[in-house]
Coordinates of C-alpha atoms and ligand atoms in Angstrom, one line a residue:
M214 CA 157.3 -152.0 63.8
T215 CA 160.4 -150.5 65.6
L216 CA 162.1 -147.8 64.2
V217 CA 166.1 -147.7 64.4
A218 CA 167.7 -145.3 65.6
T219 CA 171.4 -145.3 63.2
N220 CA 171.9 -144.6 59.4
L221 CA 173.0 -147.5 57.0
A222 CA 174.4 -147.1 53.5
I223 CA 173.6 -149.9 51.4
L224 CA 176.3 -150.0 47.8
G225 CA 176.9 -152.3 45.9
L226 CA 180.6 -154.2 45.6
Q227 CA 180.1 -155.9 41.9
W228 CA 178.9 -154.2 39.0
G229 CA 175.7 -153.7 39.6
D230 CA 172.3 -155.8 40.1
E231 CA 173.8 -157.2 43.7
G232 CA 169.9 -157.7 45.3
K233 CA 170.3 -154.6 46.5
G234 CA 166.7 -154.6 46.5
K235 CA 166.0 -156.8 48.7
L236 CA 167.9 -155.8 51.4
V237 CA 166.5 -152.0 51.2
D238 CA 163.1 -153.5 50.6
L239 CA 163.7 -155.6 54.1
L240 CA 165.0 -152.6 55.7
S241 CA 163.3 -149.5 54.4
A242 CA 160.0 -150.1 57.0
R243 CA 162.2 -149.4 60.1
F244 CA 164.2 -146.7 59.0
Q245 CA 162.2 -142.6 59.3
N246 CA 164.0 -141.6 55.6
V247 CA 165.6 -142.9 52.7
T248 CA 167.3 -141.3 50.0
R249 CA 168.7 -141.6 47.1
F250 CA 172.1 -140.1 46.3
Q251 CA 173.3 -140.6 42.8
G252 CA 172.5 -142.5 39.3
G253 CA 168.4 -141.6 37.4
N254 CA 167.0 -144.2 36.0
N255 CA 169.7 -146.4 35.0
A256 CA 168.7 -148.0 37.7
G257 CA 165.7 -150.2 38.8
H258 CA 164.4 -153.5 41.1
T259 CA 161.3 -155.1 41.5
V260 CA 159.6 -154.4 44.0
V261 CA 156.7 -158.1 45.5
V262 CA 153.8 -156.8 47.0
D263 CA 150.8 -158.9 47.6
G264 CA 151.4 -160.5 44.4
Q265 CA 151.5 -157.3 42.2
S266 CA 155.5 -156.3 40.6
I267 CA 156.5 -152.4 41.1
A268 CA 159.1 -151.8 39.7
L269 CA 161.3 -148.3 41.2
H270 CA 163.9 -147.0 39.0
Q271 CA 164.1 -143.4 40.6
V272 CA 161.6 -143.5 43.6
P273 CA 163.5 -143.9 46.6
S274 CA 162.9 -147.5 48.1
G275 CA 160.3 -146.8 51.7
A276 CA 157.5 -145.8 48.8
L277 CA 156.2 -148.6 50.0
H278 CA 156.4 -148.0 54.0
A279 CA 153.6 -144.7 55.0
G280 CA 155.5 -144.2 57.9
C281 CA 158.6 -143.7 55.5
F282 CA 159.7 -140.4 54.0
L283 CA 162.1 -140.3 50.9
V284 CA 164.4 -138.4 49.5
V285 CA 166.0 -137.1 45.6
G286 CA 169.6 -136.0 46.9
S287 CA 171.0 -133.6 45.0
G288 CA 173.4 -136.0 43.0
V289 CA 170.6 -137.6 41.4
V290 CA 170.4 -137.1 37.6
L291 CA 165.1 -137.1 37.3
N292 CA 164.0 -138.0 34.3
L293 CA 161.3 -136.5 34.9
E294 CA 158.5 -137.7 33.0
V295 CA 159.8 -141.8 33.9
F296 CA 159.9 -140.6 37.0
L297 CA 155.8 -139.5 36.5
K298 CA 155.0 -142.2 35.9
E299 CA 156.6 -143.9 38.3
L300 CA 154.5 -142.2 40.8
E301 CA 151.4 -143.4 39.0
N302 CA 151.8 -146.5 38.8
L303 CA 152.4 -146.4 42.8
R304 CA 149.4 -144.3 43.4
T305 CA 147.4 -146.8 41.5
R306 CA 148.2 -149.5 43.7
G307 CA 147.4 -147.8 46.5
F308 CA 150.5 -146.2 47.1
D309 CA 150.3 -142.2 47.4
L310 CA 154.0 -140.6 47.9
T311 CA 151.7 -137.1 48.8
G312 CA 153.6 -135.3 51.7
R313 CA 156.7 -138.0 52.0
L314 CA 158.7 -136.9 49.1
L315 CA 161.5 -134.0 48.9
L316 CA 163.0 -133.3 45.4
S317 CA 166.5 -132.4 45.8
D318 CA 166.6 -128.1 44.4
K319 CA 169.8 -129.5 43.6
A320 CA 169.6 -132.5 41.5
H321 CA 169.7 -132.2 37.9
I322 CA 167.7 -132.7 34.3
I323 CA 167.8 -136.2 32.1
L324 CA 166.8 -134.2 29.2
P325 CA 165.2 -135.5 25.3
H326 CA 169.2 -134.6 24.0
H327 CA 170.8 -136.1 26.6
I328 CA 169.4 -139.1 25.5
A329 CA 169.4 -138.7 21.8
L330 CA 173.5 -138.2 22.7
D331 CA 173.8 -141.3 24.6
Q332 CA 171.7 -143.4 21.9
W333 CA 173.7 -141.9 19.2
R334 CA 177.4 -142.7 21.1
E335 CA 176.6 -146.1 21.6
G336 CA 176.0 -146.6 17.8
G337 CA 179.5 -145.5 17.5
A338 CA 182.8 -147.1 18.0
N339 CA 182.6 -146.0 21.5
K340 CA 180.0 -148.4 22.4
I341 CA 179.9 -149.2 26.2
G342 CA 176.8 -150.9 26.6
T343 CA 175.3 -147.9 27.8
T344 CA 171.2 -147.9 29.4
G345 CA 170.9 -145.4 26.9
R346 CA 168.5 -143.2 29.0
G347 CA 170.8 -140.3 29.0
I348 CA 172.4 -140.6 32.7
G349 CA 176.6 -139.9 31.1
P350 CA 175.1 -136.8 29.1
A351 CA 173.3 -135.6 31.8
Y352 CA 176.3 -135.9 34.1
E353 CA 178.2 -134.3 31.4
M354 CA 176.2 -131.4 31.2
K355 CA 176.6 -131.7 34.7
A356 CA 180.4 -131.2 34.4
S357 CA 180.7 -128.6 31.9
R358 CA 178.1 -126.5 34.0
M359 CA 174.9 -126.4 31.0
G360 CA 172.5 -128.9 33.4
I361 CA 169.8 -127.5 34.3
R362 CA 168.5 -128.2 37.6
M363 CA 165.3 -128.6 39.1
G364 CA 165.7 -126.1 41.3
D365 CA 165.1 -124.2 37.8
L366 CA 161.8 -125.8 36.9
L367 CA 161.3 -122.1 39.6
H368 CA 162.7 -120.1 37.0
P369 CA 160.5 -120.7 33.7
E370 CA 161.4 -118.4 32.1
V371 CA 165.3 -118.6 32.3
L372 CA 165.2 -122.2 31.0
A373 CA 165.3 -121.8 27.0
E374 CA 168.4 -119.5 27.6
R375 CA 170.1 -122.7 29.8
I376 CA 168.6 -125.7 28.0
Q377 CA 170.0 -124.5 24.2
L378 CA 173.6 -123.9 25.9
G379 CA 173.6 -128.0 25.9
Y380 CA 171.4 -128.0 22.9
E381 CA 173.0 -126.1 20.5
E382 CA 176.5 -129.0 21.1
V383 CA 174.5 -131.5 21.0
K384 CA 173.0 -130.0 18.1
I385 CA 175.9 -130.1 16.2
L386 CA 177.3 -133.4 17.3
L387 CA 174.4 -134.8 15.8
G388 CA 174.5 -133.6 12.7
P389 CA 172.0 -132.0 9.5
T390 CA 171.0 -136.4 10.2
G391 CA 169.8 -135.8 14.0
T392 CA 166.6 -135.8 14.9
L393 CA 166.0 -133.6 18.2
A394 CA 162.4 -132.1 18.8
S395 CA 162.7 -128.4 18.4
L396 CA 164.3 -126.0 21.6
E397 CA 161.0 -124.6 22.1
T398 CA 159.2 -128.4 22.2
I399 CA 161.3 -129.6 25.2
T400 CA 161.2 -126.0 26.5
A401 CA 157.5 -126.9 26.6
N402 CA 157.2 -130.0 27.4
L403 CA 159.6 -129.4 30.8
I404 CA 157.5 -126.8 31.7
E405 CA 153.9 -129.0 31.3
L406 CA 156.4 -132.4 32.5
A407 CA 157.3 -130.2 36.5
K408 CA 153.9 -129.2 37.2
P409 CA 152.8 -131.5 39.4
L410 CA 156.7 -131.8 40.5
L411 CA 156.6 -128.4 42.3
P412 CA 155.8 -128.8 45.4
L413 CA 157.7 -131.5 45.5
I414 CA 161.5 -129.3 45.3
G415 CA 163.6 -128.0 47.2
N416 CA 166.4 -127.8 50.2
S417 CA 167.2 -131.7 50.3
Q418 CA 170.5 -130.6 52.4
D419 CA 168.9 -129.3 54.9
Y420 CA 166.0 -131.4 55.1
L421 CA 168.5 -134.5 55.9
F422 CA 170.9 -132.4 58.0
Q423 CA 167.8 -131.6 59.9
A424 CA 166.6 -135.1 60.3
W425 CA 171.0 -136.4 61.9
R426 CA 169.8 -133.5 64.1
K427 CA 166.9 -134.7 65.8
G428 CA 167.9 -138.1 65.6
E429 CA 165.9 -139.4 63.3
S430 CA 167.5 -142.5 60.7
I431 CA 168.2 -142.2 57.3
L432 CA 168.9 -145.1 54.8
F433 CA 171.4 -143.6 52.1
E434 CA 169.7 -145.8 49.2
G435 CA 173.4 -146.9 46.6
A436 CA 172.4 -147.5 42.8
Q437 CA 174.8 -148.9 40.9
A438 CA 177.3 -150.7 42.1
T439 CA 181.8 -149.5 42.8
L440 CA 182.5 -151.2 40.0
L441 CA 180.4 -148.5 37.7
D442 CA 181.8 -145.9 40.2
I443 CA 183.8 -142.7 37.5
D444 CA 186.4 -143.2 39.6
H445 CA 187.3 -146.0 41.1
G446 CA 185.4 -149.1 38.9
T447 CA 186.6 -150.6 35.5
Y448 CA 186.6 -147.4 33.4
P449 CA 186.0 -146.7 30.6
F450 CA 183.2 -148.9 30.9
V451 CA 181.7 -147.3 33.7
T452 CA 178.8 -145.0 35.1
S453 CA 178.8 -141.8 35.6
S454 CA 178.7 -141.1 38.7
N455 CA 180.4 -142.2 42.1
C456 CA 178.4 -145.3 43.3
S457 CA 180.4 -145.3 45.8
I458 CA 180.5 -143.8 49.8
G459 CA 182.8 -140.5 48.1
G460 CA 179.2 -140.6 46.3
L461 CA 176.6 -140.2 49.4
F462 CA 178.6 -137.8 51.1
T463 CA 178.8 -135.2 47.9
G464 CA 175.4 -136.5 46.9
T465 CA 173.4 -136.1 50.1
G466 CA 175.0 -132.9 51.0
L467 CA 176.0 -135.0 54.5
P468 CA 178.9 -134.8 56.5
P469 CA 181.2 -138.3 57.0
K470 CA 179.8 -138.2 60.9
A471 CA 176.3 -138.1 59.4
L472 CA 176.9 -142.7 59.1
D473 CA 176.7 -144.8 61.2
H474 CA 177.5 -148.3 59.1
I475 CA 177.9 -149.5 55.9
L476 CA 176.3 -152.0 54.7
G477 CA 178.4 -153.9 51.1
V478 CA 176.4 -156.0 49.0
A479 CA 177.9 -158.7 46.9
K480 CA 176.4 -161.9 45.0
A481 CA 177.3 -165.3 46.2
Y482 CA 178.9 -165.2 42.1
T483 CA 179.1 -162.1 39.6
T484 CA 177.5 -160.7 36.7
R485 CA 177.8 -158.1 34.9
V486 CA 175.5 -155.6 31.8
G487 CA 177.2 -154.3 29.4
A488 CA 180.6 -154.3 27.9
G489 CA 183.9 -153.8 30.1
P490 CA 186.6 -156.5 31.8
M491 CA 185.1 -159.1 33.4
P492 CA 188.0 -161.0 34.5
S493 CA 185.5 -163.7 35.9
E494 CA 183.0 -164.1 33.0
L495 CA 182.3 -167.9 32.3
L496 CA 181.1 -168.0 28.6
D497 CA 180.5 -171.6 28.7
A498 CA 177.1 -174.5 30.0
T499 CA 178.8 -173.6 33.4
G500 CA 177.6 -169.1 33.0
E501 CA 174.6 -170.4 30.9
E502 CA 173.4 -172.1 34.0
L503 CA 174.4 -168.9 36.8
R504 CA 172.4 -167.4 33.8
K505 CA 169.2 -170.0 33.9
V506 CA 169.1 -170.2 37.1
G507 CA 170.0 -166.6 38.8
R508 CA 167.2 -165.4 36.3
E509 CA 169.9 -163.0 35.5
F510 CA 168.3 -160.9 32.9
G511 CA 168.4 -157.0 33.1
T512 CA 165.3 -155.0 34.9
T513 CA 165.6 -151.9 33.2
T514 CA 166.6 -153.0 30.2
G515 CA 166.5 -156.8 29.4
R516 CA 169.3 -157.0 28.3
P517 CA 170.8 -161.3 29.4
R518 CA 173.2 -160.5 31.8
R519 CA 176.7 -161.7 32.0
C520 CA 177.7 -164.5 34.4
G521 CA 180.9 -165.7 35.9
W522 CA 182.1 -167.0 39.8
F523 CA 182.4 -164.4 42.7
D524 CA 185.3 -162.2 41.9
A525 CA 186.9 -161.9 45.2
V526 CA 189.8 -159.3 43.5
I527 CA 186.3 -156.6 42.1
T528 CA 185.0 -157.7 45.8
R529 CA 187.8 -157.5 47.8
H530 CA 188.8 -153.6 46.6
A531 CA 185.4 -153.1 46.6
C532 CA 184.8 -153.1 51.0
R533 CA 187.9 -151.4 51.1
T534 CA 187.3 -148.5 48.7
N535 CA 183.8 -148.6 50.6
G536 CA 184.8 -148.9 54.1
A537 CA 182.4 -152.0 54.0
D538 CA 181.3 -153.2 58.0
G539 CA 180.3 -156.2 56.9
L540 CA 178.7 -158.1 53.6
G541 CA 175.0 -159.2 51.8
I542 CA 175.5 -161.9 50.2
M543 CA 173.3 -162.4 47.5
K544 CA 171.7 -165.7 46.1
L545 CA 173.2 -168.4 47.6
D546 CA 170.7 -171.1 47.1
V547 CA 171.4 -170.3 42.8
M548 CA 174.9 -171.9 43.5
D549 CA 173.2 -174.9 45.1
G550 CA 173.5 -178.4 43.2
F551 CA 176.9 -177.8 40.9
P552 CA 179.6 -180.2 41.3
E553 CA 182.3 -177.0 42.5
V554 CA 181.9 -174.0 42.6
G555 CA 184.6 -170.9 41.4
M556 CA 186.4 -168.4 42.9
V557 CA 188.9 -165.9 41.3
V558 CA 191.0 -164.8 43.5
G559 CA 194.4 -163.9 42.4
Y560 CA 194.9 -161.7 37.7
R561 CA 197.6 -162.7 36.6
D562 CA 199.2 -159.5 34.6
G563 CA 200.5 -159.5 31.1
N564 CA 204.1 -161.0 32.2
G565 CA 202.7 -162.9 34.4
G566 CA 203.2 -162.0 37.7
V567 CA 200.0 -162.5 40.4
T568 CA 198.1 -159.5 41.4
S569 CA 195.3 -159.3 43.7
L570 CA 194.8 -155.1 43.0
L571 CA 192.9 -153.8 39.9
P572 CA 194.6 -151.9 37.2
A573 CA 193.8 -149.1 36.0
C574 CA 193.5 -148.7 31.9
A575 CA 191.7 -150.9 30.5
A576 CA 194.4 -152.1 27.8
D577 CA 195.8 -153.2 31.4
W578 CA 193.0 -155.2 32.3
A579 CA 192.6 -156.7 28.9
E580 CA 195.9 -158.0 29.4
V581 CA 194.4 -160.4 32.8
Q582 CA 194.2 -163.9 33.3
P583 CA 192.1 -165.5 36.3
V584 CA 193.5 -167.4 38.8
V585 CA 190.8 -169.5 39.8
K586 CA 190.0 -171.8 43.0
M587 CA 187.9 -174.2 42.8
Y588 CA 185.5 -175.6 46.0
K589 CA 183.2 -178.4 46.3
G590 CA 179.7 -177.8 45.6
W591 CA 177.0 -179.1 47.9
S592 CA 174.1 -180.8 46.6
A593 CA 172.0 -179.7 49.4
P594 CA 170.0 -177.4 48.6
T595 CA 170.6 -173.7 50.6
R596 CA 166.6 -172.3 49.5
G597 CA 164.9 -170.7 52.1
I598 CA 167.7 -171.2 55.4
T599 CA 167.7 -168.7 58.2
D600 CA 169.3 -170.8 60.3
P601 CA 173.7 -170.7 59.4
K602 CA 173.4 -174.5 61.6
D603 CA 170.9 -175.5 58.7
L604 CA 174.0 -174.3 55.6
P605 CA 175.6 -177.5 54.2
A606 CA 180.1 -177.6 55.2
E607 CA 180.2 -177.2 52.2
A608 CA 178.6 -173.9 51.4
R609 CA 179.8 -173.1 54.8
T610 CA 183.7 -173.6 53.8
Y611 CA 182.8 -171.2 50.7
L612 CA 181.5 -168.3 52.3
A613 CA 183.9 -168.5 55.2
A614 CA 186.7 -168.0 51.9
L615 CA 184.7 -165.8 50.2
C616 CA 184.4 -163.4 53.9
D617 CA 188.3 -163.2 54.4
A618 CA 190.0 -163.0 50.6
V619 CA 187.1 -159.3 51.2
E620 CA 188.5 -158.8 53.6
T621 CA 184.8 -158.4 56.2
P622 CA 182.3 -160.8 57.6
M623 CA 179.5 -161.6 56.9
A624 CA 176.2 -159.9 58.1
Y625 CA 173.4 -160.8 55.9
L626 CA 173.0 -164.2 54.0
S627 CA 169.9 -164.5 50.8
T628 CA 168.6 -167.9 50.4
G629 CA 166.3 -166.5 48.4
P630 CA 164.2 -163.7 46.6
D631 CA 161.1 -163.5 49.8
R632 CA 162.1 -161.4 52.2
N633 CA 162.4 -164.7 54.8
E634 CA 164.9 -166.5 53.1
G635 CA 167.7 -166.1 54.4
Y636 CA 169.6 -164.3 57.9
V637 CA 171.5 -162.2 59.5
T638 CA 174.8 -163.2 61.1
P639 CA 173.5 -163.6 64.6
G640 CA 175.2 -160.6 67.1
C641 CA 176.4 -158.8 63.6
F642 CA 175.5 -154.8 63.4
L643 CA 172.2 -155.8 60.6
E644 CA 171.3 -157.9 63.7
P645 CA 168.8 -154.3 66.2
L646 CA 169.1 -153.5 62.1
L647 CA 167.0 -156.9 61.2
G648 CA 165.5 -157.8 64.2
Ligands
IMP131 P1 174.9 -146.4 32.1 O1 175.1 -145.7 33.1 O2 173.4 -146.6 30.6 O3 175.6 -144.4 31.4 O4 176.0 -147.4 31.7 C1 176.4 -146.9 32.2 C2 176.7 -148.6 33.0 O5 176.4 -148.9 33.4 C3 177.1 -149.7 31.6 O6 177.9 -150.7 31.7 C4 174.9 -149.9 31.7 O7 174.5 -151.7 31.7 C5 175.8 -150.4 33.6 N1 175.1 -149.8 34.3 C6 174.0 -149.2 35.1 N2 173.0 -148.8 35.9 C7 173.2 -150.8 36.2 C8 172.6 -151.0 37.0 O8 172.1 -150.5 37.1 N3 172.7 -151.7 36.9 C9 173.8 -152.7 36.2 N4 174.4 -151.5 35.3 C10 174.3 -151.1 35.3

C-alpha cells in the first residue's frame, strides 16, 4: 500500500449518516495521519473487520491501520468514559493504539452534568431530538469560558474549582428534583478516568503543523454534516459545532493552505435523525421502503431515520459552503427497483415564489414546500457495480442531473456497503488516493 502525499477533508453534505465512514475507512490506509476536528460521541460509524463490527464514536478512523497516527483535535468534545471503552474494545480486537494517538490539550471534556442538562432540556418544550450525550452543554461551557480542557487534567489540584463554575449553574437550572452526582464525586471520577489518558495529551496543533511541514499526509475526518452546522445548518435544529469546512481549521489550528482537496459526501437520497425541517421527507410507503432497504437506523442511538428524496437545495448549499471538489455519492443501490425516483430541485415559499436558497429561520422553514422533479427509475440492480459503463441508463441520467443540480462533479459512487462495491470517477482527484 503506497502512501499519498496530499491532505484531504471528508465532509458530510446533508444531515449526517451519509456513509462518510466507508470512505474514511477506504482512504485512511493511505494516509499517515487521520484527525477528527469537531463533534463528540454523537457521531458514530461501524467498521467491519474480518466479519467483526467495531463501532467508532470518538476515536478517529485509521485506528485499524497500524501505520496511521490518530489525532483528536482541539474542536472535539470528549466523553472520557466512552473513549476509554472504545480504546479497550479496539485493544481486545487486536488494535493497540499505543504510540499513535494524540489528544489535544485544548479539546473539551463532556461531564456528567452536561449530559444531565442535555437530557433535561430534551424533556421540555425546546426538544430538538439531540443524541442526549451532553454535546450541546459541553460546547456551551466552552463558549461561556467554564469548560474543562484535556490540558486541565494535568492540573488536578484546580479541577474541582473549575468544574464548580458550570456545575453550580446546571444545578440551579435542574432545580431540587434534578439528580446530579456531587461535585466531589464528579471531580474524583474524572481524575480517576483521566489517568490512562494523561500520557496521550499534548499540543495537537503543533503536531499537525509539523506533520504538514514535513510533507506527511493528513486525512481530516468530519463528523455530522453541513446541515447540522451551528452556523450554516437548519438552526436551531443543529448540533453545536461547525461541521462544515470552517470547523476544520478552528478545530485543528491548521491554516486553509494545509488542505489540498475537499470531498463532500451525500447519499443518493436524504435522511435525517432528530427534529427539524426536512422538505424532502416522504411520510409514505416510499419513505418506509427507503428506510427498510437502506437500513436507516442510527449507529449512535438506534433511532429510525427520516427518509426522503435527494434534496438538491440543501446539498448545493453544502457544496458551496464547503467548496467541495467532488462528491462521494453513497447508497445508490438502495434506490434500485423504484419505478420513479424524485429530486427536490427548489423550495416554494409561503408566497408562492420558488427559491434554491435556504431560509434562515425556523418560521421560514415551516412555510417551505418542496418542488420535486421525478426521474424514471431503474430496474436492473446497481449493487456492486464497479464500472461506470455498467450503470443502467436511467441511473446515469439521475446521477448526471444530481451533479448538475449541486454544481459539483462526482468523484466516487458507492453501490453497496462493502469496500469494493463502488468506483472512483476516472481522472478525478480521488483516483491517485484510492487507486
Ligand atoms: P446533538 O449533536 O446530540 O446535540 O444533537 C443535535 C442534532 O444533531 C440532533 O438532531 C441529532 O440527531 C443530530 N446529530 C448529532 N450527531 C449526529 C450524527 O452523527 N448523525 C446524524 N445526526 C446527528
